Amino acid sequence: MRQQIDGISDAFLQKWDHQQRVAFVTGAGISQESGIQTYRGEGGMYDDEVAGDQVMDSLRYSSMKKNPNRTWRTIAGMCRQIGPAEPNAGHHAISRIEEKCRSFALLTQNVDGLHQLAGTQNTIDLHGDIRDLSCMECGEKVRLSPKEIARFSHSPKCVEHVIGSNCGGTLRPDVVLFEEMLPTKKLERVQREFYEEVPDVVICVGTSAQFAYIIEPIMLARGAGKLTVEINPERTALSSHVDHFIQAKAGDVLPQLAECL
Ligand code: OAD
């Protein structure tokens, strides 16, 4: 007999089994309990009508080209939160679920690297990692700590003491900015993990589900008769389309799911 868990139905628990192919799709909400601001919703980076639009605008590729200092101010601000942040109970629970189940994949929109720090192996960080920088002129790459990036008050340059190359070009954060294409190799991994063999369970956590490439893997699983779950304190566009909407914080629910697998 499985134990009853708050907010999680028996119907779901009966199907929750380590023999299954489990996949997660995560967004900024899973890192909220690590002290990292979400983008949307109350207290999110885009929440304030005027300031929020400006932040969003600074994360466009065209803004990066026109006024890189502005983009870097936003990125440095994000790194001030990411630097001291640690993986929380939700990140750790997902990593334990990966260890326990037959097959596992995680698609995340987060650039904070906390899933990887929690030990999750098969992570597709589709929007990149904020620690990665590249030169817009010569293409040279470097990985810095969020604490180092947080100190940038202007856009960093391709000079020896930062990147090991010396072309003098402007460095950019190697994350997907608005107006940019998603990285092909990572999209191929999404194709393999979510489309070629559809997972038995797809659990969506802490995303406002704004993008088609986030919604589609969940809807595909639903259409194929697989189990779909959403964990979020707020309803989203997905909530009425999944089999089980669990209205709760990730850190409250995921450890219980890991426990009873
Ligand atoms: P959003 O900020 O849009 O949404 C965060 C979601 O997390 C909301 O639905 C919240 O209700 C939920 N949430 C908040 N606290 C939570 C908690 N403790 N547990 C579970 N859920 C919680 O974040 P994303 O959907 O990830 O892209 O945003 C998608 C993309 O939009 C980002 O990757 C970024 C942004 O613009 C780019 O910068 C290209």
mmCIF file of C-alpha atoms and ligand atoms in Angstrom:
data_model
loop_
_atom_site.group_PDB
_atom_site.id
_atom_site.type_symbol
_atom_site.label_atom_id
_atom_site.label_comp_id
_atom_site.label_asym_id
_atom_site.label_seq_id
_atom_site.Cartn_x
_atom_site.Cartn_y
_atom_site.Cartn_z
ATOM 1 C CA MET A 1 0.000 0.000 0.000
ATOM 2 C CA ARG A 2 1.364 3.374 -0.934
ATOM 3 C CA GLN A 3 1.231 6.199 1.534
ATOM 4 C CA GLN A 4 -1.222 9.048 0.881
ATOM 5 C CA ILE A 5 0.632 12.283 0.147
ATOM 6 C CA ASP A 6 -0.861 15.754 0.490
ATOM 7 C CA GLY A 7 -2.042 17.107 -2.857
ATOM 8 C CA ILE A 8 -1.025 13.960 -4.742
ATOM 9 C CA SER A 9 -3.829 11.654 -5.752
ATOM 10 C CA ASP A 10 -3.820 7.889 -5.229
ATOM 11 C CA ALA A 11 -4.527 7.482 -8.924
ATOM 12 C CA PHE A 12 -1.191 9.093 -9.716
ATOM 13 C CA LEU A 13 0.760 7.195 -7.052
ATOM 14 C CA GLN A 14 -0.512 3.870 -8.350
ATOM 15 C CA LYS A 15 1.132 4.611 -11.687
ATOM 16 C CA TRP A 16 4.360 6.085 -10.255
ATOM 17 C CA ASP A 17 6.872 3.307 -10.680
ATOM 18 C CA HIS A 18 10.660 3.056 -10.988
ATOM 19 C CA GLN A 19 10.333 0.791 -14.023
ATOM 20 C CA GLN A 20 9.085 3.709 -16.024
ATOM 21 C CA ARG A 21 10.841 6.098 -18.356
ATOM 22 C CA VAL A 22 10.558 9.359 -16.448
ATOM 23 C CA ALA A 23 11.161 12.835 -17.864
ATOM 24 C CA PHE A 24 11.013 16.272 -16.299
ATOM 25 C CA VAL A 25 10.538 19.714 -17.817
ATOM 26 C CA THR A 26 11.542 22.511 -15.442
ATOM 27 C CA GLY A 27 11.559 26.295 -15.314
ATOM 28 C CA ALA A 28 12.510 29.160 -13.030
ATOM 29 C CA GLY A 29 9.981 28.138 -10.336
ATOM 30 C CA ILE A 30 12.062 25.178 -9.225
ATOM 31 C CA SER A 31 14.909 27.539 -8.275
ATOM 32 C CA GLN A 32 12.642 30.021 -6.495
ATOM 33 C CA GLU A 33 13.171 28.147 -3.221
ATOM 34 C CA SER A 34 16.940 28.593 -3.695
ATOM 35 C CA GLY A 35 16.411 32.371 -3.584
ATOM 36 C CA ILE A 36 16.502 32.969 -7.349
ATOM 37 C CA GLN A 37 13.854 35.296 -8.748
ATOM 38 C CA THR A 38 11.466 33.901 -11.350
ATOM 39 C CA TYR A 39 10.868 35.871 -14.567
ATOM 40 C CA ARG A 40 7.079 36.106 -14.430
ATOM 41 C CA GLY A 41 4.511 36.208 -11.660
ATOM 42 C CA GLU A 42 4.592 38.066 -8.373
ATOM 43 C CA GLY A 43 8.079 39.305 -7.535
ATOM 44 C CA GLY A 44 9.431 38.069 -10.877
ATOM 45 C CA MET A 45 12.006 39.969 -12.960
ATOM 46 C CA TYR A 46 9.338 40.990 -15.496
ATOM 47 C CA ASP A 47 6.640 41.653 -12.909
ATOM 48 C CA ASP A 48 6.824 45.447 -12.797
ATOM 49 C CA GLU A 49 5.063 46.732 -15.906
ATOM 50 C CA VAL A 50 7.714 49.287 -16.888
ATOM 51 C CA ALA A 51 10.925 47.969 -15.343
ATOM 52 C CA GLY A 52 9.933 44.415 -16.314
ATOM 53 C CA ASP A 53 9.634 45.281 -20.004
ATOM 54 C CA GLN A 54 13.046 46.904 -19.865
ATOM 55 C CA VAL A 55 14.630 43.833 -18.298
ATOM 56 C CA MET A 56 13.028 41.624 -20.943
ATOM 57 C CA ASP A 57 14.195 43.990 -23.664
ATOM 58 C CA SER A 58 17.769 43.873 -22.339
ATOM 59 C CA LEU A 59 17.709 40.095 -22.902
ATOM 60 C CA ARG A 60 17.151 40.424 -26.668
ATOM 61 C CA TYR A 61 19.921 39.618 -29.107
ATOM 62 C CA SER A 62 19.408 43.000 -30.814
ATOM 63 C CA SER A 63 19.931 44.762 -27.436
ATOM 64 C CA MET A 64 23.108 42.762 -26.840
ATOM 65 C CA LYS A 65 24.442 43.940 -30.217
ATOM 66 C CA LYS A 66 23.366 47.568 -29.771
ATOM 67 C CA ASN A 67 24.098 48.120 -26.084
ATOM 68 C CA PRO A 68 25.973 45.179 -24.543
ATOM 69 C CA ASN A 69 26.468 47.031 -21.245
ATOM 70 C CA ARG A 70 22.718 46.952 -20.724
ATOM 71 C CA THR A 71 22.478 43.183 -21.288
ATOM 72 C CA TRP A 72 25.458 42.588 -19.027
ATOM 73 C CA ARG A 73 23.883 44.624 -16.221
ATOM 74 C CA THR A 74 20.921 42.222 -16.255
ATOM 75 C CA ILE A 75 23.175 39.155 -16.479
ATOM 76 C CA ALA A 76 25.392 40.432 -13.627
ATOM 77 C CA GLY A 77 22.251 41.039 -11.538
ATOM 78 C CA MET A 78 21.096 37.452 -12.169
ATOM 79 C CA CYS A 79 24.550 36.197 -11.193
ATOM 80 C CA ARG A 80 24.371 38.066 -7.885
ATOM 81 C CA GLN A 81 21.470 35.750 -6.999
ATOM 82 C CA ILE A 82 22.857 32.601 -8.624
ATOM 83 C CA GLY A 83 26.342 32.937 -7.048
ATOM 84 C CA PRO A 84 25.345 32.144 -3.449
ATOM 85 C CA ALA A 85 22.401 29.879 -4.397
ATOM 86 C CA GLU A 86 22.455 26.176 -3.545
ATOM 87 C CA PRO A 87 20.285 23.401 -5.020
ATOM 88 C CA ASN A 88 17.120 23.016 -2.929
ATOM 89 C CA ALA A 89 15.015 20.019 -1.893
ATOM 90 C CA GLY A 90 13.310 19.977 -5.313
ATOM 91 C CA HIS A 91 16.577 19.816 -7.290
ATOM 92 C CA HIS A 92 17.940 17.090 -4.990
ATOM 93 C CA ALA A 93 14.738 15.059 -5.242
ATOM 94 C CA ILE A 94 14.901 15.093 -9.059
ATOM 95 C CA SER A 95 18.467 13.866 -8.862
ATOM 96 C CA ARG A 96 17.386 10.991 -6.571
ATOM 97 C CA ILE A 97 14.554 10.133 -8.973
ATOM 98 C CA GLU A 98 17.124 9.891 -11.803
ATOM 99 C CA GLU A 99 19.142 7.388 -9.739
ATOM 100 C CA LYS A 100 16.102 5.255 -8.985
ATOM 101 C CA CYS A 101 14.287 4.971 -12.286
ATOM 102 C CA ARG A 102 15.001 2.901 -15.383
ATOM 103 C CA SER A 103 15.418 5.822 -17.728
ATOM 104 C CA PHE A 104 15.471 9.551 -17.118
ATOM 105 C CA ALA A 105 15.755 12.871 -18.946
ATOM 106 C CA LEU A 106 15.471 16.466 -17.794
ATOM 107 C CA LEU A 107 14.734 19.407 -20.058
ATOM 108 C CA THR A 108 15.295 22.706 -18.270
ATOM 109 C CA GLN A 109 14.973 26.330 -19.322
ATOM 110 C CA ASN A 110 17.077 27.405 -16.351
ATOM 111 C CA VAL A 111 20.526 28.910 -16.811
ATOM 112 C CA ASP A 112 21.496 28.661 -13.122
ATOM 113 C CA GLY A 113 23.104 25.202 -13.336
ATOM 114 C CA LEU A 114 21.449 24.077 -10.065
ATOM 115 C CA HIS A 115 20.159 20.766 -11.470
ATOM 116 C CA GLN A 116 23.704 19.869 -12.485
ATOM 117 C CA LEU A 117 25.031 20.941 -9.063
ATOM 118 C CA ALA A 118 22.442 18.675 -7.443
ATOM 119 C CA GLY A 119 23.954 15.807 -9.455
ATOM 120 C CA THR A 120 21.379 15.292 -12.201
ATOM 121 C CA GLN A 121 23.239 13.712 -15.125
ATOM 122 C CA ASN A 122 20.965 13.638 -18.138
ATOM 123 C CA THR A 123 20.166 17.352 -18.187
ATOM 124 C CA ILE A 124 19.373 19.288 -21.360
ATOM 125 C CA ASP A 125 19.807 22.969 -20.431
ATOM 126 C CA LEU A 126 18.152 24.267 -23.571
ATOM 127 C CA HIS A 127 18.774 27.949 -22.794
ATOM 128 C CA GLY A 128 22.418 27.361 -21.795
ATOM 129 C CA ASP A 129 24.344 28.110 -18.614
ATOM 130 C CA ILE A 130 24.994 31.626 -17.374
ATOM 131 C CA ARG A 131 28.593 30.624 -16.482
ATOM 132 C CA ASP A 132 29.484 30.285 -20.178
ATOM 133 C CA LEU A 133 30.714 33.301 -22.174
ATOM 134 C CA SER A 134 31.943 33.619 -25.744
ATOM 135 C CA CYS A 135 33.572 36.311 -27.837
ATOM 136 C CA MET A 136 31.269 37.801 -30.474
ATOM 137 C CA GLU A 137 34.286 38.392 -32.762
ATOM 138 C CA CYS A 138 36.623 35.387 -32.534
ATOM 139 C CA GLY A 139 34.277 32.837 -30.939
ATOM 140 C CA GLU A 140 36.663 32.015 -28.068
ATOM 141 C CA LYS A 141 34.825 30.563 -25.065
ATOM 142 C CA VAL A 142 35.354 30.778 -21.329
ATOM 143 C CA ARG A 143 33.538 29.556 -18.239
ATOM 144 C CA LEU A 144 33.484 31.870 -15.214
ATOM 145 C CA SER A 145 31.830 31.556 -11.833
ATOM 146 C CA PRO A 146 28.589 33.501 -11.217
ATOM 147 C CA LYS A 147 30.510 35.427 -8.539
ATOM 148 C CA GLU A 148 33.048 36.590 -11.142
ATOM 149 C CA ILE A 149 30.311 37.545 -13.616
ATOM 150 C CA ALA A 150 28.394 39.408 -10.904
ATOM 151 C CA ARG A 151 31.302 41.862 -10.717
ATOM 152 C CA PHE A 152 30.960 43.017 -14.338
ATOM 153 C CA SER A 153 29.670 46.583 -14.448
ATOM 154 C CA HIS A 154 30.407 46.843 -18.199
ATOM 155 C CA SER A 155 30.466 44.284 -20.989
ATOM 156 C CA PRO A 156 33.668 42.256 -20.655
ATOM 157 C CA LYS A 157 36.144 42.199 -23.543
ATOM 158 C CA CYS A 158 38.118 39.444 -25.184
ATOM 159 C CA VAL A 159 41.362 40.122 -23.381
ATOM 160 C CA GLU A 160 43.906 37.701 -22.033
ATOM 161 C CA HIS A 161 43.163 37.985 -18.329
ATOM 162 C CA VAL A 162 39.462 37.193 -18.861
ATOM 163 C CA ILE A 163 39.339 34.637 -21.670
ATOM 164 C CA GLY A 164 42.882 33.635 -22.620
ATOM 165 C CA SER A 165 42.494 35.108 -26.118
ATOM 166 C CA ASN A 166 43.157 38.727 -27.007
ATOM 167 C CA CYS A 167 41.090 39.971 -29.959
ATOM 168 C CA GLY A 168 39.464 42.819 -28.010
ATOM 169 C CA GLY A 169 35.944 41.838 -29.160
ATOM 170 C CA THR A 170 32.887 42.026 -26.920
ATOM 171 C CA LEU A 171 32.020 38.945 -24.893
ATOM 172 C CA ARG A 172 28.444 37.721 -24.698
ATOM 173 C CA PRO A 173 26.689 35.386 -22.272
ATOM 174 C CA ASP A 174 26.355 32.010 -23.996
ATOM 175 C CA VAL A 175 22.669 31.735 -23.144
ATOM 176 C CA VAL A 176 19.766 31.854 -25.569
ATOM 177 C CA LEU A 177 18.576 35.455 -25.820
ATOM 178 C CA PHE A 178 15.180 36.463 -27.191
ATOM 179 C CA GLU A 179 15.224 36.522 -31.051
ATOM 180 C CA GLU A 180 17.813 33.706 -31.139
ATOM 181 C CA MET A 181 17.545 30.138 -32.381
ATOM 182 C CA LEU A 182 17.773 27.268 -29.931
ATOM 183 C CA PRO A 183 21.019 25.244 -30.105
ATOM 184 C CA THR A 184 20.703 22.434 -32.658
ATOM 185 C CA LYS A 185 22.583 19.741 -30.711
ATOM 186 C CA LYS A 186 20.428 20.230 -27.645
ATOM 187 C CA LEU A 187 17.263 20.190 -29.772
ATOM 188 C CA GLU A 188 18.420 16.851 -31.209
ATOM 189 C CA ARG A 189 18.706 15.513 -27.650
ATOM 190 C CA VAL A 190 15.165 16.753 -26.910
ATOM 191 C CA GLN A 191 14.020 14.944 -30.051
ATOM 192 C CA ARG A 192 15.627 11.681 -28.890
ATOM 193 C CA GLU A 193 14.476 11.854 -25.281
ATOM 194 C CA PHE A 194 10.941 13.204 -25.711
ATOM 195 C CA TYR A 195 9.817 12.415 -29.264
ATOM 196 C CA GLU A 196 11.506 9.269 -30.593
ATOM 197 C CA GLU A 197 10.578 7.224 -27.534
ATOM 198 C CA VAL A 198 7.921 9.098 -25.602
ATOM 199 C CA PRO A 199 8.554 8.848 -21.818
ATOM 200 C CA ASP A 200 5.984 7.001 -19.675
ATOM 201 C CA VAL A 201 5.723 9.960 -17.297
ATOM 202 C CA VAL A 202 6.409 13.641 -18.017
ATOM 203 C CA ILE A 203 6.457 15.965 -14.991
ATOM 204 C CA CYS A 204 6.479 19.696 -15.591
ATOM 205 C CA VAL A 205 7.708 21.825 -12.670
ATOM 206 C CA GLY A 206 7.840 25.578 -12.094
ATOM 207 C CA THR A 207 7.376 26.917 -15.587
ATOM 208 C CA SER A 208 4.786 29.365 -16.871
ATOM 209 C CA ALA A 209 4.983 27.336 -20.126
ATOM 210 C CA GLN A 210 5.389 30.240 -22.529
ATOM 211 C CA PHE A 211 7.110 28.447 -25.377
ATOM 212 C CA ALA A 212 5.854 25.850 -27.833
ATOM 213 C CA TYR A 213 9.018 23.774 -27.398
ATOM 214 C CA ILE A 214 8.178 23.420 -23.687
ATOM 215 C CA ILE A 215 4.473 22.703 -24.093
ATOM 216 C CA GLU A 216 4.842 20.243 -26.995
ATOM 217 C CA PRO A 217 6.714 17.396 -25.239
ATOM 218 C CA ILE A 218 4.031 17.373 -22.542
ATOM 219 C CA MET A 219 1.133 17.480 -24.991
ATOM 220 C CA LEU A 220 2.762 14.782 -27.108
ATOM 221 C CA ALA A 221 3.035 12.499 -24.058
ATOM 222 C CA ARG A 222 -0.580 13.228 -23.162
ATOM 223 C CA GLY A 223 -1.712 12.430 -26.701
ATOM 224 C CA ALA A 224 0.228 9.143 -26.595
ATOM 225 C CA GLY A 225 -1.655 8.105 -23.457
ATOM 226 C CA LYS A 226 1.321 8.647 -21.135
ATOM 227 C CA LEU A 227 1.119 10.112 -17.644
ATOM 228 C CA THR A 228 1.461 13.894 -17.463
ATOM 229 C CA VAL A 229 1.843 15.911 -14.267
ATOM 230 C CA GLU A 230 2.316 19.578 -13.460
ATOM 231 C CA ILE A 231 3.678 20.919 -10.146
ATOM 232 C CA ASN A 232 3.178 24.650 -9.678
ATOM 233 C CA PRO A 233 1.589 26.830 -6.956
ATOM 234 C CA GLU A 234 -0.211 28.728 -9.751
ATOM 235 C CA ARG A 235 -2.324 27.475 -12.632
ATOM 236 C CA THR A 236 -0.759 27.817 -16.086
ATOM 237 C CA ALA A 237 -1.888 27.208 -19.661
ATOM 238 C CA LEU A 238 -0.924 23.558 -19.129
ATOM 239 C CA SER A 239 -2.828 22.914 -15.905
ATOM 240 C CA SER A 240 -6.110 21.851 -17.477
ATOM 241 C CA HIS A 241 -4.361 19.642 -20.063
ATOM 242 C CA VAL A 242 -2.264 17.422 -17.786
ATOM 243 C CA ASP A 243 -3.561 14.276 -16.047
ATOM 244 C CA HIS A 244 -2.585 15.582 -12.602
ATOM 245 C CA PHE A 245 -2.121 19.215 -11.642
ATOM 246 C CA ILE A 246 -0.472 19.388 -8.206
ATOM 247 C CA GLN A 247 -0.924 22.908 -6.871
ATOM 248 C CA ALA A 248 2.102 23.190 -4.590
ATOM 249 C CA LYS A 249 5.713 24.258 -4.334
ATOM 250 C CA ALA A 250 8.301 22.009 -5.955
ATOM 251 C CA GLY A 251 10.268 21.628 -2.713
ATOM 252 C CA ASP A 252 7.185 20.336 -0.887
ATOM 253 C CA VAL A 253 6.147 17.717 -3.444
ATOM 254 C CA LEU A 254 9.243 16.394 -5.205
ATOM 255 C CA PRO A 255 10.966 14.917 -2.103
ATOM 256 C CA GLN A 256 7.791 12.922 -1.446
ATOM 257 C CA LEU A 257 7.717 11.660 -5.022
ATOM 258 C CA ALA A 258 11.375 10.618 -4.765
ATOM 259 C CA GLU A 259 10.653 8.872 -1.463
ATOM 260 C CA CYS A 260 7.837 6.705 -2.766
ATOM 261 C CA LEU A 261 9.504 5.645 -6.022
HETATM 262 P P1 OAD B 1 8.607 31.981 -15.329
HETATM 263 O O1 OAD B 1 9.188 32.993 -14.418
HETATM 264 O O2 OAD B 1 7.900 32.450 -16.537
HETATM 265 O O3 OAD B 1 7.579 31.080 -14.503
HETATM 266 C C1 OAD B 1 7.894 30.576 -13.231
HETATM 267 C C2 OAD B 1 6.792 29.634 -12.795
HETATM 268 O O4 OAD B 1 7.211 29.028 -11.575
HETATM 269 C C3 OAD B 1 5.451 30.310 -12.516
HETATM 270 O O5 OAD B 1 4.426 29.583 -13.174
HETATM 271 C C4 OAD B 1 5.304 30.208 -10.991
HETATM 272 O O6 OAD B 1 3.949 30.050 -10.578
HETATM 273 C C5 OAD B 1 6.103 28.958 -10.695
HETATM 274 N N1 OAD B 1 6.655 28.872 -9.326
HETATM 275 C C6 OAD B 1 7.003 29.882 -8.487
HETATM 276 N N2 OAD B 1 7.482 29.382 -7.333
HETATM 277 C C7 OAD B 1 7.454 28.028 -7.444
HETATM 278 C C8 OAD B 1 7.834 26.938 -6.583
HETATM 279 N N3 OAD B 1 8.343 27.138 -5.372
HETATM 280 N N4 OAD B 1 7.659 25.671 -7.047
HETATM 281 C C9 OAD B 1 7.134 25.447 -8.279
HETATM 282 N N5 OAD B 1 6.763 26.424 -9.125
HETATM 283 C C10 OAD B 1 6.925 27.698 -8.720
HETATM 284 O O7 OAD B 1 9.799 30.966 -15.669
HETATM 285 P P2 OAD B 1 9.996 30.046 -16.947
HETATM 286 O O8 OAD B 1 8.727 29.385 -17.337
HETATM 287 O O9 OAD B 1 11.169 29.187 -16.664
HETATM 288 O O10 OAD B 1 13.996 32.744 -21.160
HETATM 289 O O11 OAD B 1 10.390 31.120 -18.040
HETATM 290 C C11 OAD B 1 10.718 30.675 -19.319
HETATM 291 C C12 OAD B 1 11.733 31.551 -19.951
HETATM 292 O O12 OAD B 1 11.273 32.898 -19.992
HETATM 293 C C13 OAD B 1 13.048 31.665 -19.236
HETATM 294 O O13 OAD B 1 13.916 30.602 -19.476
HETATM 295 C C14 OAD B 1 13.619 32.939 -19.790
HETATM 296 C C15 OAD B 1 12.375 33.779 -19.659
HETATM 297 O O14 OAD B 1 12.301 34.894 -20.455
HETATM 298 C C16 OAD B 1 14.918 33.518 -21.727
HETATM 299 O O15 OAD B 1 15.532 34.371 -21.109
HETATM 300 C C17 OAD B 1 15.136 33.262 -23.180
#
